[in-house]
Each structure stands twice: as C-alpha cells, then as structure tokens.
Short mmCIF file of C-alpha atoms in Angstrom, two decimals:
data_model
loop_
_atom_site.label_atom_id
_atom_site.label_comp_id
_atom_site.label_asym_id
_atom_site.label_seq_id
_atom_site.Cartn_x
_atom_site.Cartn_y
_atom_site.Cartn_z
CA UNK O 1 15.56 -44.45 45.26
CA UNK O 2 14.50 -43.92 48.89
CA UNK O 3 16.32 -40.56 48.90
CA UNK O 4 14.94 -39.64 45.48
CA UNK O 5 11.42 -40.58 46.50
CA UNK O 6 11.63 -38.53 49.68
CA UNK O 7 12.97 -35.51 47.82
CA UNK O 8 10.22 -35.79 45.19
CA UNK O 9 7.65 -36.00 47.97
CA UNK O 10 9.22 -32.93 49.55
CA UNK O 11 8.95 -31.03 46.27
CA UNK O 12 5.29 -31.94 45.83
CA UNK O 13 4.52 -31.11 49.44
CA UNK O 14 6.14 -27.68 49.12
CA UNK O 15 4.02 -26.88 46.06
CA UNK O 16 0.86 -28.11 47.78
CA UNK O 17 1.61 -26.14 50.94
CA UNK O 18 2.30 -23.00 48.95
CA UNK O 19 -0.99 -23.28 47.10
CA UNK O 20 -2.98 -23.92 50.25
CA UNK O 21 -1.30 -21.11 52.16
CA UNK O 22 -1.22 -18.36 49.57
CA UNK O 23 -3.64 -19.04 46.74
CA UNK O 24 -7.07 -18.57 48.27
CA UNK O 25 -8.59 -16.94 45.21
CA UNK O 26 -12.16 -15.74 45.31
CA UNK O 27 -14.18 -14.63 42.32
CA UNK O 28 -16.79 -12.04 43.18
CA UNK O 29 -19.09 -9.74 41.31
CA UNK O 30 -18.48 -6.14 42.15
CA UNK O 31 -20.93 -3.44 41.15
CA UNK O 32 -19.27 -0.26 40.05
CA UNK O 33 -21.27 2.92 39.69
CA UNK O 34 -22.46 3.50 36.16
CA UNK O 35 -21.06 0.24 34.80
CA UNK O 36 -22.23 -3.33 34.45
CA UNK O 37 -21.10 -5.87 36.98
CA UNK O 38 -17.80 -7.42 36.05
CA UNK O 39 -15.92 -10.40 37.32
CA UNK O 40 -12.75 -9.46 39.17
CA UNK O 41 -10.04 -11.50 40.83
CA UNK O 42 -9.33 -10.75 44.47
CA UNK O 43 -7.02 -12.43 46.90
CA UNK O 44 -8.69 -13.05 50.24
CA UNK O 45 -7.43 -14.76 53.41
CA UNK O 46 -9.11 -17.96 54.50
CA UNK O 47 -12.07 -17.42 56.82
CA UNK O 48 -12.54 -19.99 59.55
CA UNK O 49 -15.40 -19.65 62.03
CA UNK O 50 -15.69 -15.97 61.26
CA UNK O 51 -12.00 -15.35 62.06
CA UNK O 52 -9.22 -14.49 59.66
CA UNK O 53 -6.32 -16.99 59.80
CA UNK O 54 -3.17 -16.05 57.94
CA UNK O 55 -1.58 -19.35 57.01
CA UNK O 56 2.19 -19.04 56.59
CA UNK O 57 4.32 -21.04 54.23
CA UNK O 58 5.94 -23.80 56.28
CA UNK O 59 7.71 -25.82 53.61
CA UNK O 60 8.67 -29.47 53.73
CA UNK O 61 7.52 -31.72 56.58
CA UNK O 62 9.96 -32.28 59.42
CA UNK O 63 10.78 -35.84 58.34
CA UNK O 64 11.88 -34.70 54.89
CA UNK O 65 13.72 -31.68 56.33
CA UNK O 66 15.62 -33.99 58.69
CA UNK O 67 16.73 -36.14 55.77
CA UNK O 68 17.94 -33.07 53.87
CA UNK O 69 19.74 -31.77 56.96
CA UNK O 70 21.65 -35.08 57.05
CA UNK O 71 22.53 -34.77 53.37
CA UNK O 72 23.76 -31.19 53.60
CA UNK O 73 25.57 -31.83 56.90
CA UNK O 74 27.60 -34.52 55.13
CA UNK O 75 28.02 -32.40 52.00
CA UNK O 76 29.12 -29.39 54.05
CA UNK O 77 31.69 -31.47 55.92
CA UNK O 78 33.08 -32.90 52.69
CA UNK O 79 33.29 -29.48 51.02
CA UNK O 80 34.92 -27.97 54.12
CA UNK O 81 37.69 -30.57 53.94
CA UNK O 82 38.12 -29.88 50.23
CA UNK O 83 38.19 -26.09 50.59
CA UNK O 84 40.48 -26.32 53.63
CA UNK O 85 42.98 -28.45 51.70
CA UNK O 86 42.80 -26.07 48.73
CA UNK O 87 43.39 -23.04 51.02
CA UNK O 88 46.49 -24.63 52.54
CA UNK O 89 47.80 -25.59 49.11
CA UNK O 90 47.25 -22.02 47.88
CA UNK O 91 49.61 -20.64 50.56
CA UNK O 92 52.27 -23.28 49.93
CA UNK O 93 51.17 -26.27 52.00
CA UNK O 94 52.19 -27.37 55.49
CA UNK O 95 55.79 -26.16 55.09
CA UNK O 96 54.84 -22.56 54.23
CA UNK O 97 54.27 -21.61 57.88
CA UNK O 98 50.80 -20.12 57.32
CA UNK O 99 48.54 -22.89 58.63
CA UNK O 100 47.61 -21.02 61.82
CA UNK O 101 46.73 -17.97 59.72
CA UNK O 102 44.38 -20.02 57.55
CA UNK O 103 42.74 -21.60 60.62
CA UNK O 104 42.29 -18.23 62.32
CA UNK O 105 40.78 -16.51 59.30
CA UNK O 106 38.36 -19.39 58.82
CA UNK O 107 37.08 -18.59 62.31
CA UNK O 108 37.01 -14.94 61.26
CA UNK O 109 34.60 -15.85 58.46
CA UNK O 110 32.47 -17.70 61.03
CA UNK O 111 32.44 -14.62 63.27
CA UNK O 112 31.36 -12.32 60.44
CA UNK O 113 28.62 -14.75 59.40
CA UNK O 114 27.31 -14.99 62.98
CA UNK O 115 27.17 -11.20 63.35
CA UNK O 116 25.34 -10.85 60.02
CA UNK O 117 22.73 -13.35 61.20
CA UNK O 118 22.13 -11.24 64.30
CA UNK O 119 21.81 -8.10 62.17
CA UNK O 120 19.19 -9.59 59.84
CA UNK O 121 17.72 -11.59 62.78
CA UNK O 122 17.24 -14.80 60.82
CA UNK O 123 19.27 -17.93 60.20
CA UNK O 124 18.93 -19.46 56.72
CA UNK O 125 20.11 -22.95 57.77
CA UNK O 126 16.56 -24.32 57.72
CA UNK O 127 16.38 -23.51 53.98
CA UNK O 128 18.57 -26.58 53.42
CA UNK O 129 15.59 -28.60 54.63
CA UNK O 130 13.18 -26.74 52.32
CA UNK O 131 11.69 -24.93 55.30
CA UNK O 132 11.28 -21.24 56.01
CA UNK O 133 14.21 -19.41 57.67
CA UNK O 134 13.99 -19.29 61.45
CA UNK O 135 14.28 -16.22 63.64
CA UNK O 136 17.58 -15.69 65.44
CA UNK O 137 17.66 -12.69 67.73
CA UNK O 138 20.94 -11.54 69.29
CA UNK O 139 21.70 -13.18 72.64
CA UNK O 140 21.16 -11.34 75.91
CA UNK O 141 24.40 -12.50 77.46
CA UNK O 142 26.19 -10.53 80.15
CA UNK O 143 29.92 -9.96 80.56
CA UNK O 144 29.86 -12.62 83.27
CA UNK O 145 28.32 -15.09 80.80
CA UNK O 146 31.10 -14.39 78.31
CA UNK O 147 33.74 -15.03 80.96
CA UNK O 148 32.10 -18.36 81.78
CA UNK O 149 32.03 -19.21 78.06
CA UNK O 150 35.75 -18.56 77.63
CA UNK O 151 36.83 -22.16 78.44
CA UNK O 152 34.50 -23.48 75.71
CA UNK O 153 35.78 -20.83 73.30
CA UNK O 154 39.40 -21.68 74.11
CA UNK O 155 38.85 -25.41 73.61
CA UNK O 156 36.94 -24.71 70.39
CA UNK O 157 39.83 -22.59 69.12
CA UNK O 158 42.34 -25.30 70.00
CA UNK O 159 40.26 -28.07 68.43
CA UNK O 160 39.78 -26.16 65.19
CA UNK O 161 43.37 -24.98 64.81
CA UNK O 162 44.83 -28.42 65.58
CA UNK O 163 42.39 -30.04 63.15
CA UNK O 164 43.56 -27.71 60.37
CA UNK O 165 47.18 -28.59 61.16
CA UNK O 166 46.36 -32.33 61.19
CA UNK O 167 44.46 -32.24 57.90
CA UNK O 168 47.17 -30.07 56.40
CA UNK O 169 49.72 -32.74 57.24
CA UNK O 170 47.78 -35.59 55.62
CA UNK O 171 44.04 -35.19 54.94
CA UNK O 172 43.39 -38.95 54.93
CA UNK O 173 45.54 -40.06 57.85
CA UNK O 174 44.37 -37.00 59.77
CA UNK O 175 40.78 -38.22 59.44
CA UNK O 176 41.81 -41.67 60.72
CA UNK O 177 43.49 -40.13 63.78
CA UNK O 178 40.46 -37.90 64.36
CA UNK O 179 38.26 -41.00 64.46
CA UNK O 180 40.03 -41.96 67.69
CA UNK O 181 38.42 -39.07 69.58
CA UNK O 182 36.55 -41.35 72.06
CA UNK O 183 39.90 -42.58 73.44
CA UNK O 184 41.02 -39.08 74.40
CA UNK O 185 37.50 -38.26 75.59
CA UNK O 186 37.56 -41.24 77.96
CA UNK O 187 40.97 -40.24 79.34
CA UNK O 188 40.04 -36.56 79.78
CA UNK O 189 36.68 -37.27 81.41
CA UNK O 190 38.22 -39.83 83.76
CA UNK O 191 41.21 -37.75 84.89
CA UNK O 192 39.73 -34.24 84.95
CA UNK O 193 35.98 -34.66 85.44
CA UNK O 194 35.71 -37.92 87.39
CA UNK O 195 33.45 -39.48 84.77
CA UNK O 196 35.05 -42.68 83.49
CA UNK O 197 33.38 -44.66 80.71
CA UNK O 198 31.41 -47.79 81.52
CA UNK O 199 33.28 -51.09 81.51
CA UNK O 200 31.65 -52.07 78.21
CA UNK O 201 32.74 -48.81 76.58
CA UNK O 202 36.25 -49.20 78.00
CA UNK O 203 36.53 -52.59 76.32
CA UNK O 204 36.05 -50.87 72.94
CA UNK O 205 38.95 -48.44 73.39
CA UNK O 206 41.75 -50.93 72.57
CA UNK O 207 39.96 -51.69 69.29
CA UNK O 208 40.04 -48.00 68.32
CA UNK O 209 43.70 -47.62 69.32
CA UNK O 210 44.61 -50.81 67.47
CA UNK O 211 42.89 -49.59 64.31
CA UNK O 212 44.70 -46.24 64.33
CA UNK O 213 47.97 -48.02 65.10
CA UNK O 214 47.57 -50.48 62.21
CA UNK O 215 46.75 -47.60 59.86
CA UNK O 216 50.14 -46.12 60.82
CA UNK O 217 52.00 -49.18 59.49
CA UNK O 218 53.47 -49.58 56.05
CA UNK O 219 54.95 -52.69 54.45
CA UNK O 220 58.57 -52.09 53.47
CA UNK O 221 60.70 -54.90 52.00
CA UNK O 222 58.33 -57.59 53.23
CA UNK O 223 58.11 -56.34 56.82
CA UNK O 224 55.96 -53.76 58.55
CA UNK O 225 57.31 -50.52 59.96
CA UNK O 226 55.72 -47.41 61.39
CA UNK O 227 55.39 -44.77 58.71
CA UNK O 228 52.96 -41.91 59.05
CA UNK O 229 52.73 -38.14 58.90
CA UNK O 230 53.85 -36.90 62.32
CA UNK O 231 52.02 -33.59 61.92
CA UNK O 232 48.71 -35.40 61.28
CA UNK O 233 49.23 -37.73 64.26
CA UNK O 234 50.37 -35.17 66.83
CA UNK O 235 47.88 -32.44 65.94
CA UNK O 236 45.09 -34.98 65.41
CA UNK O 237 45.61 -36.20 68.97
CA UNK O 238 45.71 -32.62 70.25
CA UNK O 239 42.50 -31.82 68.37
CA UNK O 240 40.83 -34.84 69.97
CA UNK O 241 41.98 -33.70 73.40
CA UNK O 242 40.65 -30.17 72.90
CA UNK O 243 37.37 -31.59 71.58
CA UNK O 244 37.04 -33.78 74.69
CA UNK O 245 37.58 -30.80 77.01
CA UNK O 246 35.20 -28.71 74.89
CA UNK O 247 32.40 -31.28 75.21
CA UNK O 248 32.69 -31.50 78.99
CA UNK O 249 33.03 -27.74 79.46
CA UNK O 250 30.04 -27.15 77.20
CA UNK O 251 27.87 -29.50 79.25
CA UNK O 252 28.96 -27.72 82.42
CA UNK O 253 28.19 -24.31 80.89
CA UNK O 254 24.75 -25.23 79.53
CA UNK O 255 23.73 -26.82 82.85
CA UNK O 256 23.32 -23.23 84.10
CA UNK O 257 19.72 -22.52 83.09
CA UNK O 258 20.19 -18.77 83.38
CA UNK O 259 23.02 -18.70 80.85
CA UNK O 260 21.17 -21.11 78.60
CA UNK O 261 18.11 -18.85 78.54
CA UNK O 262 20.16 -15.72 77.89
CA UNK O 263 21.90 -17.42 74.97
CA UNK O 264 18.50 -17.94 73.40
CA UNK O 265 19.29 -21.30 71.84
CA UNK O 266 22.18 -23.49 70.73
CA UNK O 267 22.57 -21.43 67.55
CA UNK O 268 23.54 -18.32 69.50
CA UNK O 269 25.74 -20.34 71.84
CA UNK O 270 27.66 -21.78 68.88
CA UNK O 271 27.95 -18.31 67.32
CA UNK O 272 29.40 -16.79 70.49
CA UNK O 273 31.81 -19.71 70.84
CA UNK O 274 33.13 -19.18 67.31
CA UNK O 275 33.56 -15.43 67.84
CA UNK O 276 35.50 -16.06 71.07
CA UNK O 277 37.58 -18.73 69.32
CA UNK O 278 38.52 -16.24 66.61
CA UNK O 279 39.71 -13.61 69.09
CA UNK O 280 41.61 -16.26 71.05
CA UNK O 281 43.39 -17.49 67.90
CA UNK O 282 44.22 -13.99 66.67
CA UNK O 283 47.10 -13.19 69.08
CA UNK O 284 48.45 -16.76 68.73
CA UNK O 285 48.46 -16.30 64.95
CA UNK O 286 50.49 -13.08 65.16
CA UNK O 287 52.84 -14.56 67.77
CA UNK O 288 53.61 -17.67 65.71
CA UNK O 289 53.20 -16.51 62.10
CA UNK O 290 53.28 -12.74 62.33
CA UNK O 291 56.56 -12.59 60.42
CA UNK O 292 54.94 -14.07 57.30
CA UNK O 293 51.57 -12.31 57.62
CA UNK O 294 52.63 -9.73 55.05
CA UNK O 295 53.47 -12.51 52.61
CA UNK O 296 50.08 -14.08 53.31
CA UNK O 297 48.30 -10.81 52.50
CA UNK O 298 50.23 -10.54 49.22
CA UNK O 299 49.08 -14.03 48.24
CA UNK O 300 45.53 -13.25 49.35
CA UNK O 301 45.41 -10.13 47.17
CA UNK O 302 46.68 -11.89 44.06
CA UNK O 303 45.19 -15.39 44.41
CA UNK O 304 41.52 -15.77 43.60
CA UNK O 305 41.82 -19.44 44.60
CA UNK O 306 42.85 -18.51 48.13
CA UNK O 307 40.13 -15.87 48.40
CA UNK O 308 37.42 -18.29 47.32
CA UNK O 309 38.60 -21.35 49.24
CA UNK O 310 39.32 -19.46 52.45
CA UNK O 311 35.89 -17.85 52.46
CA UNK O 312 34.06 -21.03 51.53
CA UNK O 313 35.96 -23.18 54.04
CA UNK O 314 34.93 -20.84 56.87
CA UNK O 315 31.33 -20.68 55.67
CA UNK O 316 31.07 -24.46 55.22
CA UNK O 317 32.60 -25.03 58.65
CA UNK O 318 29.93 -22.87 60.29
CA UNK O 319 27.00 -24.26 58.31
CA UNK O 320 27.84 -27.96 58.61
CA UNK O 321 28.26 -27.60 62.38
CA UNK O 322 24.93 -25.77 62.58
CA UNK O 323 23.21 -28.46 60.48
CA UNK O 324 24.81 -31.20 62.59
CA UNK O 325 23.39 -29.57 65.73
CA UNK O 326 19.93 -29.27 64.17
CA UNK O 327 20.08 -32.92 63.10
CA UNK O 328 21.51 -34.58 66.19
CA UNK O 329 19.29 -32.79 68.70
CA UNK O 330 16.18 -34.50 67.24
CA UNK O 331 17.66 -37.97 66.75
CA UNK O 332 18.31 -40.74 69.24
CA UNK O 333 21.81 -41.52 70.51
CA UNK O 334 22.16 -44.62 68.33
CA UNK O 335 21.12 -42.75 65.18
CA UNK O 336 23.49 -39.92 66.05
CA UNK O 337 26.39 -42.34 66.55
CA UNK O 338 25.74 -44.14 63.29
CA UNK O 339 25.44 -40.80 61.48
CA UNK O 340 28.77 -39.56 62.85
CA UNK O 341 30.47 -42.83 61.94
CA UNK O 342 29.06 -42.82 58.41
CA UNK O 343 30.15 -39.20 58.02
CA UNK O 344 33.75 -40.07 58.83
CA UNK O 345 33.81 -42.87 56.24
CA UNK O 346 32.16 -40.74 53.54
CA UNK O 347 34.56 -37.83 54.13
CA UNK O 348 37.60 -40.11 53.85
CA UNK O 349 36.38 -41.64 50.61
CA UNK O 350 35.56 -38.19 49.22
CA UNK O 351 38.96 -36.73 50.16
CA UNK O 352 40.72 -39.72 48.62
CA UNK O 353 38.91 -38.92 45.37
CA UNK O 354 39.58 -35.17 45.59
CA UNK O 355 43.27 -35.38 46.49
CA UNK O 356 43.95 -38.34 44.22
CA UNK O 357 45.77 -40.03 47.10
CA UNK O 358 44.51 -43.56 47.61
CA UNK O 359 44.40 -45.16 51.04
CA UNK O 360 46.91 -47.96 51.52
CA UNK O 361 45.63 -51.42 52.42
CA UNK O 362 46.86 -50.87 55.97
CA UNK O 363 45.01 -47.56 56.19
CA UNK O 364 41.81 -49.11 54.84
CA UNK O 365 41.90 -51.97 57.34
CA UNK O 366 43.02 -49.75 60.22
CA UNK O 367 40.41 -47.11 59.46
CA UNK O 368 37.69 -49.76 59.23
CA UNK O 369 38.68 -51.25 62.59
CA UNK O 370 38.99 -47.86 64.30
CA UNK O 371 35.72 -46.49 62.97
CA UNK O 372 33.95 -49.77 63.75
CA UNK O 373 35.29 -49.51 67.30
CA UNK O 374 34.01 -45.95 67.57
CA UNK O 375 30.56 -47.04 66.43
CA UNK O 376 30.52 -49.90 68.95
CA UNK O 377 31.77 -47.56 71.69
CA UNK O 378 28.94 -45.13 70.93
CA UNK O 379 26.05 -47.59 70.86
CA UNK O 380 26.99 -50.55 73.06
CA UNK O 381 25.45 -49.22 76.28
CA UNK O 382 22.19 -48.32 74.53
CA UNK O 383 22.05 -51.72 72.84
CA UNK O 384 22.57 -53.53 76.15
CA UNK O 385 19.94 -51.39 77.86
CA UNK O 386 17.37 -52.15 75.15
CA UNK O 387 18.06 -55.89 75.52
CA UNK O 388 17.62 -55.68 79.29
CA UNK O 389 14.29 -53.88 78.85
CA UNK O 390 13.08 -56.59 76.50
CA UNK O 391 14.01 -59.29 79.02
CA UNK O 392 12.14 -57.46 81.79
CA UNK O 393 9.10 -57.03 79.53
#
C-alpha cells in the first residue's frame, strides 16, 4: 500500500505539474475589423514580474522517481536473468559451446544502445521515474583517456562474460556464488591495492564463505556431500574477482578530475566501458567459439526466441545498471547495501519461479547465511560509527 500510495501520488503530481506548466489559458476579447468582438482562446506563457517564464514539464518529484528507479532496477535485473537464461537455452544450453558468443553479443547490444543515445543526445532512463529524459552529449574523451579506461573495460568484459557462464551453469547456485563478491573484493584490495578491510568487516568474511559452502552441500543417503555445478562455482568466483578489480580500477580512473570532466558524467563513462568491453570480448569469442559461429548465425536467423531474448537481455543489462547507478549515487551507504542485498534475494526467488527449479533446503539456508553476511559486511562499519557519534553527543 505504501508503494501504491506513492505511485498514485506520482500520477496526480504529474497531472498537476502538466496543467501548471502547459495550460495557462487566457480568454481575451479581440476586435476584428468589420466584425463584432468575439471570445477566442489563446495560449499564453505565464507572466511573472513583467518577464516571460517558460515552465517546463518536470514530472514526478525526486522522492517518487527514486522509488520507481528502485522498482525498475530490480525488475530490470530480474528480466535480464530471465532473458539471459532463455538466450542460452535457445542455443542449446551450457554444453552447446556458444556461451561466450551470447555474452559478447549482449555487450554488442549495449554498445549500439550507447551510440544511439549519443546520436539523439538524450537518455530515456529517467522516464522510468516519470521524469523528463535527460540530456546526454557525447563524451570529449581523448585517445589517452581511452587507453587509461582499458583496464576498467577489460575487467568489465571479464566480469560480464564469467557471470553469463556462471548463470548458464546453474542460475540459482550462480546467484549464491555471486553473493560472495565481498570475499574476493577483500582479497584483491588487500593483495593488489594495499587496502585491506577493517577488522570488523574481516570478521564477516567467514560467515559469507560458510554460507556459500553450506549451499554447496547435498544430503545423500543420510550424510552430506559436496554437490554443486562446477561451472557456476568456478565462473562465479572469476566474475567476483573481475568485479573486484573493476571497482578498484574504476575508483582510480575517476580520481583523475580531467578524465572525469571529459567523460561528462557516469552515464558516458559506463557507455564507454561497455563499448570497450564488447571489442575486448570480440576476439576472445572468435578464438574460443569461432568454429561454431556459423551454427550460431543459423540459429539466430531461424529462431525468433533467440533474436528477442538476446536483444532484450542486452538492453535490460544496460538499463538496470544505469538505473542502479542513478539510484545508488543519491542514497546513503547503508541504504545502498540493503538495496543490493534485497535485490539478490528477489532475483533468486524470481529465477526459481521462472526456471521451475526449487532451491534445496541447504541452498536456502546457505544463501540466507551468505547474503546476511554480505549485508553485515556492508553496513557494520557505518553502524558502529553512528553508535560512536551518539555516545560522543
């Protein structure tokens, strides 16, 4: 009812804003030569202090837009997982040897979408929040900027491709493994960037590992044994590693104010990253799956399911990442952590319903422990800081 009430308020506010902005109707008597005065309807801009002010349609208030961005971020993530699974199934599943091709062409869709946004010079993402589209001019990056962005593009390519492999192996277990990203992030940042997690965060890591480990167990003849999809585990861990490197490299890149200004915003930076990721994946795709690329094209020509799901998976991937960026940059760290945790749970439940594959009791318990550990890892330092501030006050 809270969601429904907010959306109803948004609808009413949009109507009110539209009327105020565009419907300044003035009735005036105009004398026409040889005829009696008649009443005509004329649209006139609002006059304030003798000056003309053209009031533009702004749409829903930011609070309502933020709520809708959350909703569509989650919805986009769920639909991406669904379309991605359907794309892989359309080419024959994980044993068909076309997973890298699917992952690469998803990035190709992202690249085409980004270029189209630069051509029309607007991004429609804000429409999901019932707000007017925002301007998105092409970036003013130099060749040197692109070279410096290559590490982020490479890590983005690796993270995406490995994620597709992991979810292709087992969509549900792959999500559980992906929830352990903070563990790999802590290792990568400690070993390669000299930024270890705080002691309180480090204490949460065994909880995450234990949860993923328990989810890998299965009861057979009264005793537990390890039984899991190796593809989902291995590529899920690789995806987490690439994501950890990507986060650190991205921070390093955006710390350069000159590059940040030439990008012209995080939207352009994400677009360039996806275009680079596509061109990085392209030669790897031909090197590993070039022999079956002709077979893939034959399926693509004849299968409307593959055409639709491949296009939609790429589009959803781009849009949900863009909406996530728009959402998280205006929320606090605790809210962002809770939102990411809730997203993981919702996606797993949704994929269980879509695939018809129920989580085992071990996977439910393990996923709950792992995701709970991730949430605690994300917020524990902020919670302790807020308590210390209250004590000082």
